[in-house]
Coordinates of N, CA and C in Angstrom, one line a residue:
Chain E
E1 N 0.8 8.1 14.8 CA -1.0 8.2 13.8 C -1.1 7.5 12.0
A2 N -1.6 6.8 12.0 CA -2.1 6.5 10.6 C -2.3 8.0 9.9
Q3 N -1.8 8.2 8.7 CA -2.4 9.5 7.9 C -1.7 8.7 6.9
V4 N -2.7 10.2 5.8 CA -2.5 10.2 4.5 C -1.9 11.7 4.5
T5 N -1.5 12.1 3.7 CA -1.1 14.1 3.4 C -1.3 13.2 2.2
Q6 N -1.6 14.9 1.9 CA -1.4 15.5 0.5 C -1.7 16.3 0.3
N7 N -0.5 16.8 -0.7 CA -0.4 18.7 -0.6 C -0.5 19.3 -2.1
P8 N -0.9 20.4 -2.8 CA -1.9 20.5 -1.6 C -3.3 20.5 -1.5
R9 N -4.2 21.4 -0.7 CA -5.7 21.0 0.1 C -6.1 21.2 -1.6
Y10 N -5.6 22.9 -1.6 CA -6.7 23.7 -2.6 C -5.6 24.3 -3.6
L11 N -6.0 24.1 -5.2 CA -5.2 24.4 -6.1 C -6.1 25.0 -7.0
I12 N -5.4 26.1 -7.7 CA -6.4 26.4 -8.7 C -5.5 26.7 -10.2
T13 N -4.9 26.9 -10.7 CA -4.0 26.8 -12.1 C -4.6 27.1 -13.7
V14 N -3.7 27.4 -14.5 CA -3.9 27.9 -15.1 C -4.1 27.0 -16.4
T15 N -4.6 27.0 -17.7 CA -4.2 25.6 -18.6 C -2.9 25.7 -18.6
G16 N -2.1 24.1 -19.1 CA -0.5 23.6 -19.6 C 0.3 24.3 -18.8
K17 N -0.1 24.4 -17.5 CA 1.2 24.9 -16.4 C 1.1 23.7 -15.6
K18 N 2.4 22.9 -15.2 CA 2.0 22.1 -15.0 C 2.2 22.0 -14.0
L19 N 2.1 20.5 -12.7 CA 1.6 21.0 -11.6 C 1.3 19.1 -11.0
T20 N 2.2 19.6 -9.8 CA 2.5 18.2 -8.7 C 1.4 17.7 -7.4
V21 N 1.2 17.3 -7.5 CA -0.3 16.8 -5.7 C 0.6 16.1 -5.8
T22 N 1.1 16.3 -4.1 CA 2.2 14.2 -3.3 C 1.2 14.7 -2.4
C23 N 1.1 12.7 -2.0 CA 0.9 12.2 -1.4 C 1.7 11.5 -0.2
S24 N 1.6 10.9 0.4 CA 2.5 10.8 1.7 C 1.4 9.9 2.5
Q25 N 2.5 8.9 2.8 CA 1.6 7.5 4.2 C 2.4 7.1 4.7
N26 N 2.2 7.2 6.2 CA 3.2 6.4 7.1 C 2.9 5.3 7.9
M27 N 2.2 4.2 6.9 CA 1.9 3.4 7.8 C 2.3 1.8 6.1
N28 N 3.5 2.5 6.2 CA 4.6 1.3 5.4 C 3.6 0.6 4.6
H29 N 2.8 1.0 3.8 CA 1.6 0.2 3.3 C 2.7 0.6 1.4
E30 N 2.7 -1.0 0.8 CA 3.0 -1.4 -0.5 C 1.9 -0.3 -1.5
Y31 N 0.4 -0.4 -1.2 CA -0.5 -0.1 -2.7 C -0.7 1.2 -2.0
M32 N -0.4 1.8 -3.5 CA -1.3 3.6 -3.3 C -1.8 3.8 -4.4
S33 N -2.8 4.7 -4.8 CA -3.2 4.8 -6.2 C -4.3 5.7 -5.5
W34 N -4.8 6.7 -6.1 CA -4.5 8.3 -7.3 C -6.7 8.1 -7.5
Y35 N -7.6 8.7 -7.3 CA -9.0 8.7 -7.6 C -9.1 10.0 -7.8
R36 N -9.4 10.5 -9.2 CA -10.5 11.3 -9.0 C -12.4 11.5 -9.3
Q37 N -12.8 12.6 -8.3 CA -14.4 11.8 -7.7 C -15.2 13.3 -8.8
D38 N -15.8 13.4 -9.5 CA -16.7 13.9 -10.1 C -18.0 13.3 -9.7
P39 N -19.4 14.8 -9.7 CA -20.3 15.2 -9.2 C -21.1 13.9 -10.1
G40 N -22.1 13.5 -9.7 CA -22.6 11.7 -10.8 C -21.9 10.2 -10.8
L41 N -20.1 10.7 -11.1 CA -19.2 9.9 -11.3 C -18.1 9.2 -10.5
G42 N -18.9 9.4 -9.5 CA -18.0 8.5 -7.7 C -17.0 8.9 -8.3
L43 N -16.5 7.5 -7.5 CA -14.7 7.6 -7.8 C -14.4 6.8 -9.1
R44 N -12.9 7.3 -9.3 CA -12.7 6.7 -10.6 C -11.2 6.7 -10.5
Q45 N -10.4 5.6 -10.7 CA -9.0 5.6 -10.4 C -8.2 6.0 -11.5
I46 N -7.2 7.0 -11.4 CA -6.5 7.3 -12.3 C -5.1 6.4 -12.1
Y47 N -4.4 5.9 -11.5 CA -3.2 5.4 -11.2 C -3.3 5.0 -9.9
Y48 N -2.4 3.2 -10.0 CA -2.1 2.6 -8.5 C -1.1 2.0 -8.5
S49 N -0.1 1.7 -7.7 CA 1.0 0.9 -7.7 C 1.3 0.3 -6.4
M50 N 1.5 -1.1 -7.0 CA 1.4 -2.2 -5.9 C 2.9 -2.2 -5.0
N51 N 3.7 -1.5 -5.5 CA 4.8 -0.8 -4.9 C 5.7 0.0 -5.2
V52 N 7.1 0.0 -4.7 CA 8.2 0.8 -5.3 C 8.2 0.0 -6.8
E53 N 8.1 0.9 -7.8 CA 8.8 0.8 -8.7 C 7.5 0.5 -9.1
V54 N 6.7 0.2 -9.3 CA 6.4 -0.7 -10.3 C 4.6 0.2 -10.0
T55 N 4.0 0.6 -11.2 CA 3.1 1.8 -11.5 C 1.9 0.6 -12.1
D56 N 1.2 1.0 -12.5 CA -0.5 0.4 -13.8 C -1.5 1.8 -13.8
K57 N -1.7 1.8 -14.9 CA -3.9 2.5 -15.1 C -4.3 2.0 -14.5
G58 N -5.1 3.0 -14.0 CA -6.6 2.7 -13.5 C -7.1 2.9 -14.6
D59 N -8.5 3.3 -14.6 CA -9.5 3.8 -15.3 C -9.6 4.8 -16.3
V60 N -8.8 6.1 -16.2 CA -8.9 7.2 -16.8 C -8.3 7.8 -16.2
P61 N -6.6 7.0 -16.7 CA -5.3 8.2 -16.4 C -4.7 8.9 -17.8
E62 N -5.8 9.0 -18.5 CA -5.0 10.0 -19.8 C -4.8 11.1 -18.7
G63 N -3.8 12.0 -19.4 CA -3.1 13.5 -18.6 C -2.4 13.9 -17.3
Y64 N -2.2 12.0 -17.4 CA -1.6 12.2 -15.9 C -0.5 11.4 -15.7
K65 N 0.4 11.5 -15.2 CA 1.8 10.3 -14.2 C 1.6 10.2 -13.4
V66 N 2.4 8.8 -12.4 CA 2.7 9.4 -11.2 C 4.3 8.1 -11.4
S67 N 4.1 8.4 -10.0 CA 6.2 7.8 -10.2 C 5.8 7.2 -8.7
R68 N 6.7 6.2 -8.1 CA 6.6 5.7 -7.0 C 8.1 4.8 -6.7
K69 N 9.1 5.9 -6.3 CA 10.1 6.0 -6.2 C 10.4 5.2 -4.7
E70 N 9.8 5.7 -4.1 CA 9.6 5.7 -2.4 C 8.8 4.9 -2.0
K71 N 9.0 3.9 -0.6 CA 7.6 3.4 -0.3 C 6.1 4.3 0.4
R72 N 6.9 5.2 0.8 CA 5.7 6.6 1.3 C 5.3 7.6 0.4
N73 N 5.7 7.3 -0.5 CA 5.1 9.2 -1.4 C 5.0 8.6 -3.2
F74 N 3.7 9.1 -3.7 CA 3.4 9.0 -4.8 C 2.3 9.4 -5.6
P75 N 3.2 10.7 -5.8 CA 3.0 12.2 -6.0 C 2.2 11.6 -7.2
L76 N 1.1 12.7 -8.0 CA 0.3 12.9 -8.8 C 1.0 13.9 -9.9
I77 N 0.8 13.8 -10.9 CA 2.5 15.1 -12.4 C 0.9 15.2 -13.2
L78 N 0.6 16.5 -13.6 CA -0.3 16.9 -14.7 C 0.7 17.5 -15.4
E79 N 1.5 17.4 -16.6 CA 2.0 17.5 -17.2 C 1.5 18.8 -17.8
S80 N 0.0 18.7 -18.7 CA -0.5 20.0 -19.2 C -1.8 20.3 -19.1
P81 N -2.1 20.4 -17.3 CA -3.3 20.1 -17.1 C -4.6 21.1 -17.9
S82 N -5.4 20.4 -18.4 CA -6.6 21.1 -19.1 C -8.1 21.2 -17.8
P83 N -9.1 21.9 -18.5 CA -9.8 22.3 -17.5 C -10.6 20.8 -16.9
N84 N -10.7 20.6 -18.0 CA -11.2 18.7 -18.2 C -10.6 17.9 -16.5
Q85 N -9.2 18.2 -16.6 CA -9.4 17.5 -14.8 C -8.9 18.6 -13.3
T86 N -10.4 19.2 -13.8 CA -10.7 20.0 -12.9 C -11.8 18.8 -11.6
S87 N -11.1 18.6 -10.6 CA -12.1 17.2 -9.7 C -11.9 17.5 -8.6
L88 N -12.1 16.5 -7.6 CA -11.5 16.5 -6.6 C -10.5 14.9 -6.4
Y89 N -9.5 15.5 -5.7 CA -8.6 14.3 -5.9 C -7.9 13.6 -4.6
F90 N -7.9 12.2 -4.9 CA -7.8 11.4 -3.7 C -6.6 10.5 -3.6
C91 N -5.8 10.8 -2.7 CA -4.9 9.2 -2.3 C -5.2 8.6 -2.0
A92 N -5.2 7.0 -2.3 CA -5.4 6.5 -1.3 C -4.1 5.2 -0.7
T93 N -4.4 4.5 -0.1 CA -3.2 3.3 0.4 C -3.5 2.4 1.0
S94 N -3.5 1.3 1.0 CA -4.2 -0.2 1.7 C -2.4 -1.0 1.8
G95 N -3.2 -2.2 3.0 CA -1.8 -3.4 2.3 C -1.9 -4.0 1.4
P96 N -0.8 -5.3 1.3 CA -0.7 -5.8 0.1 C -1.9 -6.0 -1.0
K97 N -3.8 -6.0 -0.1 CA -4.2 -6.6 -1.1 C -5.1 -5.8 -1.4
A98 N -5.5 -4.5 -1.3 CA -5.1 -3.4 -1.3 C -7.6 -3.6 -0.8
Y99 N -7.6 -4.2 0.2 CA -8.2 -4.9 1.0 C -9.4 -3.2 1.4
E100 N -8.5 -2.9 2.3 CA -9.2 -1.9 3.4 C -8.4 -0.5 2.8
Q101 N -8.9 0.4 2.4 CA -8.2 1.5 1.6 C -8.0 2.7 2.7
Y102 N -7.2 3.4 2.8 CA -7.4 4.4 4.0 C -7.4 5.7 2.9
F103 N -8.2 6.7 3.0 CA -8.3 7.6 1.9 C -6.8 9.3 3.0
G104 N -6.6 10.0 2.2 CA -6.1 10.9 2.3 C -7.4 12.0 2.2
P105 N -7.6 13.1 2.7 CA -8.1 14.9 2.4 C -8.4 15.1 1.0
G106 N -8.2 15.0 0.1 CA -9.0 15.5 -0.7 C -7.6 16.5 -1.2
T107 N -7.2 16.8 -2.5 CA -7.2 18.6 -2.9 C -8.1 18.6 -4.0
R108 N -8.3 19.4 -3.6 CA -9.1 19.9 -4.9 C -8.5 21.4 -6.0
L109 N -9.2 20.5 -6.9 CA -8.2 21.5 -8.8 C -9.2 22.1 -9.1
T110 N -8.5 23.3 -9.2 CA -9.7 24.0 -10.6 C -8.2 24.1 -11.5
V111 N -8.9 24.1 -12.6 CA -8.1 25.0 -14.0 C -8.6 25.5 -15.2
T112 N -8.4 26.3 -14.9 CA -9.4 27.2 -15.9 C -8.4 27.6 -17.4
Chain F
A1 N -15.2 -8.3 -14.6 CA -14.4 -7.3 -14.5 C -15.7 -6.9 -13.8
Q2 N -15.0 -6.6 -12.3 CA -16.7 -6.4 -11.1 C -17.0 -5.0 -11.5
S3 N -18.6 -4.6 -11.1 CA -18.8 -4.1 -11.4 C -19.3 -3.2 -9.6
V4 N -20.1 -2.0 -9.2 CA -21.2 -2.2 -8.9 C -22.2 -1.0 -8.8
T5 N -22.7 -0.9 -8.6 CA -24.7 -0.3 -8.6 C -25.1 0.3 -7.7
Q6 N -25.3 1.7 -7.4 CA -26.0 2.2 -5.9 C -27.3 2.7 -6.9
P7 N -28.4 2.2 -7.0 CA -29.6 2.7 -7.3 C -29.5 4.3 -7.0
D8 N -29.5 4.2 -5.8 CA -29.8 5.5 -5.1 C -29.3 6.9 -5.7
I9 N -29.6 7.8 -5.4 CA -28.8 8.9 -6.0 C -28.3 9.8 -4.3
H10 N -30.0 10.2 -4.3 CA -29.9 10.6 -2.7 C -31.1 9.5 -2.0
I11 N -31.3 9.9 -0.9 CA -31.8 9.8 0.3 C -32.2 10.7 1.0
T12 N -33.2 10.3 1.7 CA -33.6 11.4 2.6 C -34.8 10.7 4.0
V13 N -34.0 10.7 4.8 CA -34.2 10.4 5.8 C -34.4 10.8 7.1
S14 N -35.9 11.2 7.9 CA -35.8 11.6 8.9 C -34.9 11.4 10.5
E15 N -34.2 12.2 11.2 CA -33.7 11.8 12.6 C -34.3 10.6 13.2
G16 N -33.0 9.7 13.7 CA -34.6 9.0 14.7 C -35.1 7.6 13.5
A17 N -35.0 8.4 12.4 CA -35.6 6.7 11.3 C -34.6 5.9 10.6
S18 N -35.3 5.0 10.5 CA -34.5 3.5 10.1 C -33.3 3.8 8.7
L19 N -32.3 3.2 8.0 CA -31.7 3.2 7.1 C -31.1 2.3 6.0
E20 N -31.9 2.1 5.2 CA -30.9 1.3 4.2 C -30.3 1.6 2.7
L21 N -29.6 1.9 2.9 CA -28.3 2.1 1.7 C -28.7 0.8 0.3
R22 N -29.0 0.5 -0.8 CA -28.7 -0.1 -1.8 C -27.5 -0.5 -2.2
C23 N -26.8 -1.6 -2.0 CA -25.6 -2.2 -3.5 C -25.9 -2.8 -3.4
N24 N -25.5 -3.4 -5.7 CA -25.7 -4.6 -6.3 C -24.5 -4.3 -6.8
Y25 N -23.6 -5.9 -7.0 CA -22.2 -5.6 -7.4 C -22.9 -6.5 -8.4
S26 N -21.2 -6.9 -9.5 CA -21.2 -8.2 -10.5 C -20.2 -8.7 -10.6
Y27 N -20.3 -10.0 -10.4 CA -18.6 -10.7 -10.4 C -19.1 -12.1 -10.6
G28 N -17.6 -12.8 -10.8 CA -18.2 -13.8 -10.9 C -18.3 -15.1 -10.6
A29 N -17.8 -14.5 -9.1 CA -17.5 -15.4 -7.5 C -17.9 -14.5 -6.5
T30 N -18.0 -15.1 -5.7 CA -18.0 -13.6 -4.4 C -16.4 -12.8 -3.6
P31 N -17.1 -11.8 -4.4 CA -16.2 -10.3 -4.1 C -16.1 -10.1 -2.8
Y32 N -14.9 -9.5 -2.5 CA -14.8 -8.9 -1.2 C -15.4 -7.6 -0.7
L33 N -16.5 -7.2 -0.4 CA -17.2 -5.9 -0.3 C -16.7 -4.9 1.0
F34 N -17.5 -3.6 0.8 CA -16.7 -2.8 1.4 C -18.4 -1.8 1.4
W35 N -18.0 -0.8 2.5 CA -19.2 0.1 2.6 C -18.3 1.5 2.9
Y36 N -18.4 2.4 2.3 CA -17.8 3.9 2.9 C -17.7 4.9 3.2
V37 N -18.1 5.7 4.4 CA -17.8 7.0 4.1 C -17.3 8.0 4.1
Q38 N -18.6 9.1 3.1 CA -17.2 9.9 3.1 C -17.8 11.8 3.6
S39 N -17.7 12.4 4.5 CA -18.3 13.6 5.7 C -17.6 14.5 4.6
P40 N -18.7 16.0 4.9 CA -18.8 16.9 4.1 C -17.1 17.0 3.9
G41 N -15.8 17.0 2.9 CA -15.4 17.7 2.8 C -14.1 17.3 3.4
Q42 N -14.7 15.9 3.6 CA -13.1 15.0 4.2 C -13.4 13.8 3.2
G43 N -11.6 13.1 3.8 CA -11.8 11.9 2.5 C -12.6 10.1 2.9
L44 N -12.5 9.6 2.2 CA -13.2 8.3 2.2 C -12.9 7.4 3.9
Q45 N -13.9 6.7 5.1 CA -13.7 6.4 5.9 C -14.2 5.1 5.6
L46 N -13.0 4.1 6.3 CA -14.1 3.1 5.9 C -15.3 3.1 7.1
L47 N -16.3 1.8 6.5 CA -17.3 2.0 7.5 C -17.3 0.3 8.1
L48 N -17.7 -1.0 7.2 CA -17.0 -2.2 7.2 C -17.2 -2.9 5.8
K49 N -17.0 -4.5 6.3 CA -16.1 -4.8 5.2 C -16.8 -6.4 5.1
Y50 N -17.3 -7.1 4.1 CA -17.0 -8.4 4.0 C -16.6 -9.4 3.5
F51 N -15.6 -10.5 4.5 CA -14.7 -10.8 3.2 C -15.0 -12.5 3.6
S52 N -15.5 -12.8 4.2 CA -16.1 -14.2 4.1 C -16.9 -14.8 5.4
G53 N -17.7 -15.7 5.5 CA -18.3 -16.4 6.9 C -19.9 -15.4 7.2
D54 N -19.6 -15.4 8.5 CA -21.1 -14.3 8.9 C -21.4 -13.4 7.8
T55 N -22.7 -13.0 7.6 CA -23.0 -12.5 6.1 C -23.6 -11.0 6.2
L56 N -23.7 -11.4 8.2 CA -24.1 -10.0 8.1 C -23.2 -9.2 9.2
V57 N -22.6 -8.6 9.4 CA -20.8 -7.2 9.3 C -21.5 -6.3 10.2
Q58 N -20.9 -6.3 10.9 CA -21.5 -4.8 12.0 C -19.8 -4.2 11.6
G59 N -20.4 -2.8 11.4 CA -19.4 -2.0 11.7 C -19.5 -0.6 12.0
I60 N -18.2 0.3 12.1 CA -18.5 1.6 13.1 C -20.1 2.3 13.5
K61 N -20.1 3.1 14.0 CA -21.3 4.8 14.1 C -22.3 3.3 13.7
G62 N -22.5 2.5 14.5 CA -24.2 1.8 14.4 C -23.9 1.2 12.9
F63 N -23.5 1.6 12.4 CA -24.0 0.2 10.8 C -23.2 -1.0 10.8
E64 N -24.8 -1.5 9.9 CA -24.1 -2.5 9.3 C -24.5 -3.2 8.0
A65 N -24.6 -4.0 7.6 CA -24.4 -4.3 5.8 C -24.3 -5.8 6.1
E66 N -25.8 -6.5 5.1 CA -25.7 -7.6 5.2 C -25.6 -8.5 3.3
F67 N -25.1 -9.5 3.4 CA -24.2 -10.2 1.9 C -25.0 -10.5 1.3
K68 N -26.3 -10.8 0.3 CA -26.9 -11.9 0.4 C -26.3 -12.3 -1.5
R69 N -25.9 -13.5 -1.4 CA -25.1 -14.1 -2.6 C -25.9 -13.9 -3.5
S70 N -27.3 -14.2 -2.9 CA -28.9 -14.7 -4.0 C -29.3 -13.4 -4.9
Q71 N -29.3 -12.5 -4.2 CA -29.6 -11.1 -4.6 C -28.1 -10.0 -5.2
S72 N -27.1 -10.8 -5.3 CA -25.8 -10.3 -5.2 C -25.6 -8.8 -4.8
S73 N -26.3 -8.8 -3.6 CA -26.6 -7.3 -2.8 C -26.0 -7.4 -0.8
F74 N -24.9 -6.1 -0.7 CA -25.0 -5.9 0.1 C -25.3 -4.5 0.4
N75 N -26.7 -4.3 1.3 CA -27.2 -3.4 1.9 C -26.4 -3.0 3.2
L76 N -26.3 -1.3 3.6 CA -26.1 -1.2 4.4 C -27.0 -0.7 5.2
R77 N -27.3 -1.1 6.7 CA -29.0 -0.8 7.5 C -28.1 0.2 7.7
K78 N -29.1 0.8 9.5 CA -28.8 1.3 10.1 C -30.0 2.0 10.2
P79 N -30.7 1.8 12.2 CA -31.7 1.5 13.0 C -32.2 2.4 13.5
S80 N -31.3 3.0 13.8 CA -31.7 4.9 14.0 C -30.3 5.7 13.4
V81 N -31.0 6.8 12.7 CA -30.5 7.7 12.0 C -30.0 9.1 13.2
H82 N -28.7 9.8 13.0 CA -28.5 10.5 13.9 C -28.4 11.4 12.5
W83 N -28.7 13.3 12.8 CA -27.6 14.4 12.3 C -26.6 14.1 11.4
S84 N -25.5 13.7 12.8 CA -24.5 13.4 11.6 C -24.2 12.4 11.2
D85 N -25.0 11.5 10.9 CA -24.6 10.7 9.7 C -25.1 11.2 8.2
A86 N -25.4 12.3 8.1 CA -25.5 13.1 6.3 C -24.8 13.3 5.9
A87 N -24.2 12.8 5.1 CA -23.0 12.5 4.5 C -23.0 11.1 3.2
E88 N -22.0 10.9 2.5 CA -21.9 10.4 0.8 C -21.3 9.2 1.2
Y89 N -22.4 8.1 1.0 CA -21.9 6.9 1.2 C -21.7 6.1 0.0
F90 N -19.9 5.0 0.3 CA -19.9 4.2 -1.0 C -19.5 2.7 -1.0
C91 N -20.6 1.8 -1.7 CA -20.6 0.6 -2.1 C -18.4 0.4 -2.6
A92 N -18.0 -0.8 -2.0 CA -16.7 -0.4 -3.0 C -16.6 -2.6 -3.2
V93 N -16.6 -3.3 -4.0 CA -16.5 -4.5 -5.0 C -14.9 -4.8 -4.7
G94 N -14.1 -6.1 -4.4 CA -13.1 -5.9 -4.6 C -13.0 -6.8 -5.3
A95 N -11.9 -7.7 -6.0 CA -11.9 -9.0 -6.7 C -11.1 -10.0 -5.8
R96 N -11.1 -11.6 -5.2 CA -10.5 -12.2 -4.7 C -9.1 -12.7 -5.9
G97 N -9.2 -12.7 -7.1 CA -8.2 -12.8 -7.9 C -7.3 -11.7 -8.5
G98 N -6.0 -12.3 -8.3 CA -5.3 -10.5 -9.2 C -5.1 -9.8 -8.4
S99 N -5.5 -8.5 -8.4 CA -4.9 -7.1 -7.8 C -5.8 -6.7 -6.4
Y100 N -6.7 -7.2 -6.4 CA -8.1 -7.2 -5.3 C -8.5 -5.5 -5.3
I101 N -8.1 -5.5 -6.1 CA -8.3 -3.6 -6.5 C -9.7 -3.2 -6.6
P102 N -10.0 -3.0 -5.3 CA -11.7 -2.5 -5.1 C -12.0 -0.9 -6.6
T103 N -13.4 -1.7 -7.2 CA -14.4 -0.6 -7.5 C -15.3 0.1 -7.0
F104 N -15.5 1.2 -7.2 CA -16.7 1.8 -6.3 C -17.4 2.2 -6.7
G105 N -18.5 2.1 -6.1 CA -20.2 2.6 -6.8 C -20.5 4.4 -6.8
R106 N -21.3 5.2 -7.3 CA -21.0 6.6 -8.0 C -21.3 7.1 -6.4
G107 N -22.0 6.0 -5.6 CA -22.1 7.1 -4.0 C -24.0 7.4 -4.1
T108 N -23.8 7.7 -2.9 CA -25.4 7.7 -2.6 C -25.4 8.9 -1.3
S109 N -26.2 9.9 -1.4 CA -26.1 11.1 -0.9 C -27.1 11.0 -0.1
L110 N -26.5 11.0 1.2 CA -28.1 10.6 2.5 C -28.0 12.0 3.4
I111 N -29.5 12.7 3.4 CA -30.0 13.9 3.8 C -30.6 13.4 4.7
V112 N -30.7 14.2 6.2 CA -31.2 13.6 7.3 C -32.1 15.1 7.9
H113 N -33.0 15.5 8.1 CA -34.4 15.3 8.5 C -34.5 15.5 9.4
P114 N -34.1 17.1 10.7 CA -34.2 16.9 11.9 C -35.7 16.8 12.4

């Protein structure tokens, strides 16, 4: 079954404590991306990756890092989380031209 | 750069009534167009897409959308809404050149009254 998995699904942390949200896909897709979803703002892209070792900034990259060492994994790293990064985060994947995206179930992050 | 506008933040309909969710885009040429649905507590799921050809496209769950180039619109429709259609709906636009990365609208929340 085609799947995009994210872990953890829920996370409460404190300001400044580094965290990583993992994303994994089993569809052998080149393209992966991270979005955050906030009320009234819809989905905003944080980072995307067109293939292994190729990443680029989306619309709201400040405060985030990513890496793409393997095709199936695309972790999102918050080196020093702040309360304004409290949000719902989605990982997505698609084939080579990002035509149709498959989304993970989301990670709800709260930074206090 | 492309952009998407969903003018309605919330839409309320009665079960069994027809539905139309509006989407307007800005792009210099014909874009790729998508509608996604997000059920409560879930990720987004693709409902339908338009790449080229017939401007009326059919999707899953009985939804359809019509691409109107003259109006830069891609409105989503359903003839008879079911209570299970209550969800957040996102229109998205993808550029035909470059990286094809889609831009999402802010979403329309559909409320269905029994």
